[in-house]
Short mmCIF file of C-alpha atoms in Angstrom, two decimals:
data_model
loop_
_atom_site.label_atom_id
_atom_site.label_comp_id
_atom_site.label_asym_id
_atom_site.label_seq_id
_atom_site.Cartn_x
_atom_site.Cartn_y
_atom_site.Cartn_z
CA MET Z 11 87.97 80.35 73.80
CA THR Z 12 90.32 79.46 76.66
CA PHE Z 13 94.01 78.62 76.81
CA GLU Z 14 93.01 75.16 78.04
CA GLN Z 15 90.93 74.60 74.90
CA LEU Z 16 93.84 75.74 72.74
CA SER Z 17 96.24 73.41 74.56
CA ILE Z 18 93.88 70.46 74.14
CA PHE Z 19 93.35 71.22 70.47
CA VAL Z 20 97.11 71.40 69.79
CA ALA Z 21 97.75 68.16 71.71
CA VAL Z 22 95.09 66.31 69.68
CA ALA Z 23 96.14 67.88 66.37
CA GLU Z 24 99.79 66.94 66.84
CA ARG Z 25 98.92 63.31 67.63
CA GLU Z 26 95.68 62.96 65.67
CA HIS Z 27 94.56 60.70 68.47
CA LEU Z 28 92.25 61.59 71.36
CA THR Z 29 93.44 58.96 73.83
CA LYS Z 30 97.14 59.66 73.28
CA ALA Z 31 96.52 63.38 73.59
CA ALA Z 32 94.51 62.87 76.79
CA PHE Z 33 97.30 60.81 78.32
CA ALA Z 34 99.95 63.39 77.36
CA ILE Z 35 98.14 66.30 79.00
CA GLY Z 36 96.74 64.42 81.98
CA LEU Z 37 93.01 64.52 81.12
CA THR Z 38 90.42 61.84 80.44
CA PRO Z 39 89.53 61.06 76.80
CA SER Z 40 85.96 62.21 77.44
CA ALA Z 41 87.18 65.60 78.76
CA VAL Z 42 89.39 66.05 75.69
CA SER Z 43 86.57 65.06 73.34
CA SER Z 44 84.19 67.47 75.09
CA ALA Z 45 86.65 70.36 74.84
CA ILE Z 46 87.14 69.84 71.09
CA ARG Z 47 83.40 69.53 70.53
CA ASN Z 48 82.69 72.74 72.47
CA LEU Z 49 85.32 74.63 70.47
CA GLU Z 50 83.86 73.46 67.17
CA THR Z 51 80.29 74.22 68.26
CA SER Z 52 81.14 77.70 69.57
CA TYR Z 53 82.62 78.79 66.25
CA GLY Z 54 80.67 76.62 63.84
CA VAL Z 55 83.82 75.06 62.37
CA GLU Z 56 84.81 71.41 61.94
CA LEU Z 57 88.41 71.04 63.08
CA PHE Z 58 88.73 67.26 62.64
CA HIS Z 59 87.46 64.61 60.26
CA ARG Z 60 86.15 61.56 62.11
CA VAL Z 61 87.16 58.64 59.92
CA GLY Z 62 86.15 55.41 61.63
CA ARG Z 63 88.10 55.31 64.86
CA ARG Z 64 90.65 57.78 63.52
CA ILE Z 65 90.65 61.55 63.39
CA GLU Z 66 92.31 63.85 60.87
CA LEU Z 67 92.72 67.62 60.74
CA THR Z 68 90.41 69.41 58.34
CA TYR Z 69 91.71 72.29 56.20
CA GLU Z 70 90.29 74.70 58.78
CA GLY Z 71 91.97 72.70 61.54
CA ARG Z 72 95.37 72.93 59.82
CA VAL Z 73 95.02 76.71 59.43
CA PHE Z 74 93.91 77.10 63.03
CA LEU Z 75 96.77 74.92 64.33
CA GLY Z 76 99.35 77.56 63.37
CA GLU Z 77 97.40 80.31 65.14
CA ALA Z 78 96.83 78.15 68.22
CA ARG Z 79 100.54 77.31 68.50
CA ALA Z 80 101.51 80.98 68.11
CA THR Z 81 99.01 82.06 70.77
CA LEU Z 82 100.23 79.47 73.26
CA ALA Z 83 103.83 80.45 72.55
CA ARG Z 84 103.02 84.10 73.31
CA ALA Z 85 101.27 83.07 76.52
CA LYS Z 86 104.35 81.11 77.60
CA ALA Z 87 106.56 84.07 76.74
CA ALA Z 88 104.37 86.35 78.83
CA ALA Z 89 104.56 83.92 81.76
CA LEU Z 90 108.35 83.83 81.40
CA VAL Z 91 108.52 87.64 81.50
CA LEU Z 92 106.53 87.69 84.74
CA SER Z 93 108.75 84.97 86.15
CA ASP Z 94 111.89 86.93 85.21
CA LEU Z 95 110.47 90.12 86.71
CA GLY Z 96 109.59 88.32 89.90
CA GLY Z 97 113.05 86.78 90.05
CA LEU Z 98 114.85 90.06 89.28
CA GLN Z 99 116.20 88.65 86.01
CA LYS Z 100 114.94 91.61 84.02
CA GLY Z 101 113.07 94.86 84.52
CA GLU Z 102 113.60 98.57 85.10
CA LEU Z 103 113.95 100.68 88.22
CA VAL Z 104 113.71 104.48 88.04
CA VAL Z 105 115.30 106.31 90.97
CA PHE Z 106 115.34 110.03 91.76
CA ALA Z 107 117.99 111.28 94.18
CA SER Z 108 118.98 114.64 95.60
CA GLN Z 109 122.41 115.90 94.58
CA THR Z 110 124.45 114.99 97.64
CA ILE Z 111 123.13 111.46 97.74
CA ALA Z 112 123.38 110.97 93.97
CA SER Z 113 126.98 112.16 93.82
CA TYR Z 114 128.55 110.85 97.03
CA TRP Z 115 126.54 107.99 98.52
CA LEU Z 116 124.15 106.28 96.16
CA PRO Z 117 126.59 105.31 93.35
CA ALA Z 118 128.21 102.62 95.52
CA MET Z 119 124.77 101.20 96.34
CA LEU Z 120 123.74 101.20 92.69
CA MET Z 121 126.96 99.42 91.73
CA ARG Z 122 126.33 96.69 94.32
CA PHE Z 123 122.78 96.33 93.02
CA LYS Z 124 123.94 96.08 89.39
CA ILE Z 125 126.50 93.40 90.23
CA ARG Z 126 123.80 91.29 91.89
CA TYR Z 127 121.02 91.98 89.38
CA PRO Z 128 122.65 92.73 86.00
CA GLY Z 129 119.36 92.28 84.12
CA ILE Z 130 117.68 95.23 85.85
CA ASP Z 131 117.98 98.51 83.95
CA LEU Z 132 118.67 101.32 86.44
CA LYS Z 133 117.71 104.90 85.58
CA LEU Z 134 118.88 107.70 87.90
CA MET Z 135 117.50 111.25 87.86
CA ILE Z 136 119.06 114.00 89.96
CA GLY Z 137 117.61 117.17 91.48
CA ASN Z 138 117.03 118.48 94.98
CA THR Z 139 114.86 117.13 97.77
CA THR Z 140 111.77 119.00 96.57
CA THR Z 141 112.04 117.75 92.99
CA ALA Z 142 112.77 114.21 94.20
CA ALA Z 143 109.59 114.18 96.27
CA LYS Z 144 107.58 115.54 93.35
CA ALA Z 145 108.97 112.87 91.01
CA VAL Z 146 107.80 110.10 93.34
CA LEU Z 147 104.42 111.80 93.82
CA ASP Z 148 103.92 112.11 90.06
CA GLY Z 149 105.03 108.55 89.35
CA LEU Z 150 108.11 109.60 87.37
CA ALA Z 151 110.28 107.58 89.76
CA GLU Z 152 109.38 104.61 91.92
CA VAL Z 153 111.64 105.63 94.78
CA GLY Z 154 113.44 108.79 95.85
CA PHE Z 155 116.52 109.29 98.00
CA VAL Z 156 116.68 112.58 99.90
CA GLU Z 157 118.56 114.25 102.73
CA GLY Z 158 116.00 116.93 103.50
CA SER Z 159 112.75 116.77 105.40
CA VAL Z 160 109.66 115.90 103.37
CA ASP Z 161 106.20 116.84 104.59
CA GLU Z 162 103.91 115.08 102.13
CA PRO Z 163 101.09 112.84 103.44
CA ALA Z 164 101.07 110.69 100.30
CA LEU Z 165 104.72 109.69 100.72
CA HIS Z 166 106.23 107.16 103.09
CA VAL Z 167 109.63 108.36 104.39
CA GLN Z 168 112.06 105.82 105.89
CA PRO Z 169 115.53 106.74 107.24
CA LEU Z 170 118.48 104.86 105.74
CA ALA Z 171 121.74 106.39 106.97
CA GLU Z 172 123.21 109.38 108.76
CA ASP Z 173 125.18 112.23 107.21
CA GLU Z 174 127.43 114.77 108.91
CA LEU Z 175 126.61 118.38 108.08
CA LEU Z 176 129.53 120.87 108.18
CA VAL Z 177 130.01 124.62 108.08
CA VAL Z 178 133.12 125.15 105.93
CA VAL Z 179 135.12 128.19 104.85
CA GLY Z 180 138.11 129.01 102.70
CA PRO Z 181 141.59 129.20 104.30
CA ARG Z 182 141.52 133.03 104.33
CA HIS Z 183 138.23 133.28 106.20
CA PRO Z 184 138.45 134.41 109.86
CA TRP Z 185 136.61 131.26 110.94
CA ALA Z 186 139.48 129.17 109.50
CA ARG Z 187 141.58 130.08 112.57
CA GLY Z 188 139.75 127.55 114.70
CA LYS Z 189 137.91 129.71 117.20
CA PRO Z 190 134.47 128.52 118.33
CA ILE Z 191 131.58 130.21 116.53
CA ALA Z 192 128.66 131.51 118.58
CA PRO Z 193 125.18 131.24 117.03
CA ALA Z 194 124.85 135.03 116.75
CA GLU Z 195 127.99 135.14 114.60
CA LEU Z 196 126.19 133.22 111.87
CA VAL Z 197 124.34 136.46 111.19
CA SER Z 198 126.96 139.07 112.05
CA GLY Z 199 130.23 137.32 111.32
CA THR Z 200 130.09 136.27 107.68
CA LYS Z 201 128.33 136.22 104.35
CA TRP Z 202 127.05 132.94 102.99
CA VAL Z 203 127.03 130.94 99.78
CA MET Z 204 123.99 128.67 99.90
CA ARG Z 205 122.30 125.99 97.86
CA GLU Z 206 118.97 126.92 96.28
CA LYS Z 207 115.71 126.83 98.22
CA GLY Z 208 114.36 123.28 98.13
CA SER Z 209 117.81 121.81 98.70
CA GLY Z 210 117.92 119.24 101.50
CA THR Z 211 121.25 120.60 102.72
CA ARG Z 212 119.88 124.11 103.05
CA SER Z 213 116.66 122.91 104.65
CA ALA Z 214 118.53 120.86 107.28
CA PHE Z 215 120.84 123.78 108.10
CA GLU Z 216 117.96 126.26 108.42
CA THR Z 217 116.08 123.87 110.70
CA ALA Z 218 119.16 123.45 112.90
CA ILE Z 219 119.81 127.19 113.34
CA SER Z 220 116.11 127.90 113.85
CA ASN Z 221 116.27 125.58 116.85
CA LEU Z 222 119.05 127.84 118.18
CA GLY Z 223 116.91 130.95 117.82
CA ILE Z 224 118.47 132.19 114.57
CA VAL Z 225 116.06 133.32 111.85
CA PRO Z 226 117.33 131.86 108.54
CA GLY Z 227 116.17 134.95 106.68
CA ASP Z 228 118.62 137.04 108.73
CA LEU Z 229 121.64 135.30 107.17
CA ALA Z 230 123.59 137.47 104.73
CA VAL Z 231 123.31 135.23 101.65
CA ALA Z 232 125.60 136.61 98.96
CA LEU Z 233 125.01 133.81 96.44
CA GLU Z 234 122.53 130.99 95.85
CA LEU Z 235 123.99 128.26 93.64
CA PRO Z 236 122.42 125.08 92.28
CA SER Z 237 125.07 122.45 93.13
CA ASN Z 238 127.41 121.31 95.88
CA GLU Z 239 130.41 121.77 93.64
CA ALA Z 240 129.44 125.36 92.92
CA VAL Z 241 129.02 126.38 96.57
CA ILE Z 242 132.29 124.84 97.76
CA SER Z 243 134.17 126.40 94.84
CA ALA Z 244 132.75 129.81 95.75
CA ALA Z 245 133.54 129.32 99.44
CA ARG Z 246 137.15 128.26 98.92
CA GLU Z 247 137.88 131.27 96.69
CA GLY Z 248 136.20 133.99 98.74
CA LEU Z 249 135.36 135.02 102.24
CA CYS Z 250 131.94 133.37 102.48
CA ALA Z 251 130.91 130.38 104.55
CA THR Z 252 128.78 127.52 103.28
CA VAL Z 253 127.14 124.34 104.56
CA VAL Z 254 127.70 120.97 102.90
CA SER Z 255 127.72 117.26 103.60
CA GLY Z 256 130.87 115.88 105.17
CA ALA Z 257 131.23 113.58 102.17
CA VAL Z 258 131.19 116.58 99.82
CA ALA Z 259 133.80 118.52 101.80
CA ALA Z 260 136.13 115.61 102.64
CA PRO Z 261 138.57 115.79 99.69
CA LEU Z 262 138.98 119.58 99.92
CA LEU Z 263 139.41 119.44 103.70
CA THR Z 264 142.17 116.87 103.22
CA GLN Z 265 143.91 119.12 100.69
CA GLY Z 266 143.59 122.19 102.90
CA LEU Z 267 141.44 124.00 100.34
CA LEU Z 268 138.55 124.18 102.81
CA VAL Z 269 138.51 124.42 106.59
CA LYS Z 270 135.84 123.11 108.95
CA ALA Z 271 134.49 125.93 111.10
CA ARG Z 272 133.96 125.21 114.79
CA PHE Z 273 130.20 125.34 114.73
CA PRO Z 274 128.76 121.87 115.35
CA LEU Z 275 125.58 120.91 113.55
CA PRO Z 276 123.37 117.89 114.25
CA SER Z 277 123.70 115.04 111.78
CA ARG Z 278 120.86 114.51 109.36
CA GLN Z 279 119.37 111.38 107.86
CA PHE Z 280 119.33 110.11 104.34
CA ALA Z 281 115.88 108.68 103.62
CA ILE Z 282 114.04 106.70 100.96
CA LEU Z 283 110.69 107.93 99.64
CA ARG Z 284 107.87 105.73 98.37
CA HIS Z 285 104.30 106.51 97.40
CA LYS Z 286 101.97 104.97 99.99
CA GLN Z 287 99.38 103.82 97.43
CA ARG Z 288 101.70 102.39 94.77
CA HIS Z 289 103.08 98.87 94.58
CA SER Z 290 106.73 98.45 95.58
CA SER Z 291 108.57 96.37 92.98
CA ARG Z 292 110.95 93.62 94.04
CA ALA Z 293 113.75 95.58 92.39
CA SER Z 294 113.17 98.65 94.58
CA LEU Z 295 112.93 96.50 97.71
CA ALA Z 296 116.20 94.79 96.76
CA LEU Z 297 117.91 98.17 96.38
CA GLU Z 298 116.61 99.27 99.77
CA THR Z 299 117.94 96.07 101.32
CA ILE Z 300 121.39 96.77 99.88
CA CYS Z 301 121.29 100.28 101.34
CA ARG Z 302 120.52 98.85 104.78
CA GLU Z 303 122.82 95.83 104.71
CA ASP Z 304 125.58 97.00 107.02
CA LYS Z 305 127.30 100.01 108.52
CA ALA Z 306 128.94 100.69 105.16
CA ALA Z 307 125.57 102.16 104.16
CA GLU Z 308 126.42 105.19 106.31
CA VAL Z 309 128.30 108.12 104.78
CA GLN Z 310 132.04 107.56 104.99
CA ASN Z 311 135.17 109.30 103.83
CA TRP Z 312 135.13 110.22 100.17
CA ASP Z 313 137.98 107.81 99.44
CA ASP Z 314 135.80 104.91 100.59
CA TRP Z 315 133.16 105.76 98.02
CA ALA Z 316 135.35 106.70 95.04
CA LEU Z 317 134.55 104.40 92.12
#
């Protein structure tokens, strides 16, 4: 049984006339007659009485008419769902982002997306760069947003924006006085409060100092904490240094609760992760387009991103 046969049967049943049905659906009377005959022969059921030059639904035909209409209605509904999905009228997009991006950069992008495509249900999960990559690998999220390096052959990594990385200290720390910091002082001149291993911020910092000849394992790490808020709170209260995104530090720098140490670090890139072998939905491509639209996609002052 095909959808075409069902459509022909319904057209004939509603009109009880082969020629009128054929005209309505754009087929020849012989094609319509053949389709009805094949349907009856295939299932061994008479759907119409042939009374002279007229036709009438049999009891079986009347029962089948309800089922045929319901089936065609479901097929149309399914086609409408696909059309809506293709046109971004409905659907779901699951995103996994590392903490810095999820808290200070991505919300503005998600808001722009939601304004344009209100029918798309957005789901955001938050972790660190390592867990974001794993979520995309395992299919728990379609796309990931990370600030750390990802070395996974199955994932496609595309840069989106740049982020300033800062060494910051509390006002009582010796580095708050504004003197330049030599690379060797990273080891001998302070203790550190750091994000957990797997954090993109920590990974970017360790890569940067490794390029300067400093072994990351030589740093005196007093505390490892699982969030940006935790490390900057610890740094502002004690005599430890930490490394955070410029967007994370901006409000506390403005208030004088943190001070930027004079140790320049290279900027890092925010990137989007996709699985190379999975289909990219139109919703995820639309979100990526929003992230790339203009220079506002780059990390700016915290006040610019406050919602």
